[in-house]
Amino acid sequence: MSTSTSSAPLVHAVNVIKHFGSHQVLQGIDFDVSRGEVICLLGPSGSGKTTLLRLVNQLEKLTGGRIWFDGELLGFTERDGKLYTRNDRDIARQRAKIGMVFQRFNLFPHKTALENVIEAPRQVKGLSKKTAITEAMALLDRVGLADRANYYPSQLSGGQQQRVAIARALAMRPELMLFDEPTSALDPELVGEVLAVMRDLASAGMTMIVVTHEMAFANEVADRVVFMDAGVVVEQGPPAEVLLHPQHERTKSFLRRVR
Ligand code: ADP
């Protein structure tokens, strides 16, 4: 059970800074995501979008700033005004509430679609095989792949593999889904089927942060678009404002290039 109130942001990031060696990739990002909100993160390659997602999912460590998720500080616990690094088990507990879908589908190649989907609920949540299979079949049905449950990734198209990857992330019943350019490795004719699944998920009320170059999707599905460049948030707002009436020259020139 979450102890936070439902009106508090699900993600609350303050002055997030990230260096890789001497390269400062994030320059102090303030970023909130409300429950049920769909955010599309836009910006040129190298602007730090993936790094921000990976920090939220604790695949990277912060150089500076803080991120709260579901009312809890990520990476640290606060006791008597002091910060202590969380142990691995605690970090795993936090990460289990966040699903992530990558550009490359990252399925286990030697496992079927169904086996990929039941893996984490069995290993991390300790679900019985029977319960895990029942839930996984419902998820594969939701992404339109119930009839491919026993196929291996190599027997599936890129779009089908990505839909299995989405089902696999959903199997942990996440409170937040992160998508890192989920369609950019796909042949153009397979992009639509993945976006359709993401659109359904958004309509069902899932909180989502989506890094994408699919402007039509962002325009239609996002509650808010956040435009980043060179490690800062340049502007953000409803898609109708940012995409149609961008205020900043950097946003304007990016949109001219991707359209
Ligand atoms: P985007 O997703 O907007 O394309 P990234 O977050 O992937 O941007 O990358 C931002 C910058 O950080 C890039 O210059 C990239 O080369 C650098 N970077 C990302 N990950 C690493 C890493 N593990 N080590 C060193 N540099 C990195």
Short mmCIF file of C-alpha atoms and ligand atoms in Angstrom, two decimals, residues 20 23 25 43-52 60 180-181 211, ligand 1:
data_model
loop_
_atom_site.label_atom_id
_atom_site.label_comp_id
_atom_site.label_asym_id
_atom_site.label_seq_id
_atom_site.Cartn_x
_atom_site.Cartn_y
_atom_site.Cartn_z
CA PHE A 20 29.35 11.07 -16.80
CA HIS A 23 30.50 15.55 -19.08
CA VAL A 25 24.50 15.60 -19.08
CA GLY A 43 14.28 16.73 -27.68
CA PRO A 44 17.30 16.26 -29.90
CA SER A 45 19.52 13.23 -29.57
CA GLY A 46 21.96 13.65 -26.69
CA SER A 47 19.76 16.08 -24.74
CA GLY A 48 19.54 13.71 -21.75
CA LYS A 49 16.07 12.15 -22.12
CA THR A 50 17.22 8.54 -21.70
CA THR A 51 19.44 9.50 -18.80
CA LEU A 52 16.46 11.09 -17.02
CA GLU A 60 21.89 5.28 -13.04
CA ASP A 180 12.44 4.86 -24.21
CA GLU A 181 11.88 5.38 -27.93
CA VAL A 211 10.57 9.39 -24.94
P1 ADP B 1 18.97 11.34 -25.35
O1 ADP B 1 18.18 10.22 -24.77
O2 ADP B 1 18.29 12.66 -25.27
O3 ADP B 1 19.46 11.03 -26.75
P2 ADP B 1 21.03 10.50 -23.52
O4 ADP B 1 20.48 10.63 -22.15
O5 ADP B 1 21.05 9.12 -24.14
O6 ADP B 1 20.29 11.53 -24.48
O7 ADP B 1 22.52 11.03 -23.55
C1 ADP B 1 22.87 12.32 -23.10
C2 ADP B 1 24.36 12.47 -23.16
O8 ADP B 1 24.95 11.62 -22.17
C3 ADP B 1 24.98 12.06 -24.48
O9 ADP B 1 26.02 12.97 -24.78
C4 ADP B 1 25.54 10.69 -24.21
O10 ADP B 1 26.65 10.44 -25.01
C5 ADP B 1 25.92 10.79 -22.75
N1 ADP B 1 25.87 9.48 -22.06
C6 ADP B 1 24.76 8.74 -21.87
N2 ADP B 1 25.04 7.62 -21.17
C7 ADP B 1 26.38 7.65 -20.94
C8 ADP B 1 27.30 6.79 -20.25
N3 ADP B 1 26.88 5.64 -19.69
N4 ADP B 1 28.60 7.15 -20.20
C9 ADP B 1 29.01 8.31 -20.74
N5 ADP B 1 28.20 9.18 -21.39
C10 ADP B 1 26.91 8.87 -21.49
#
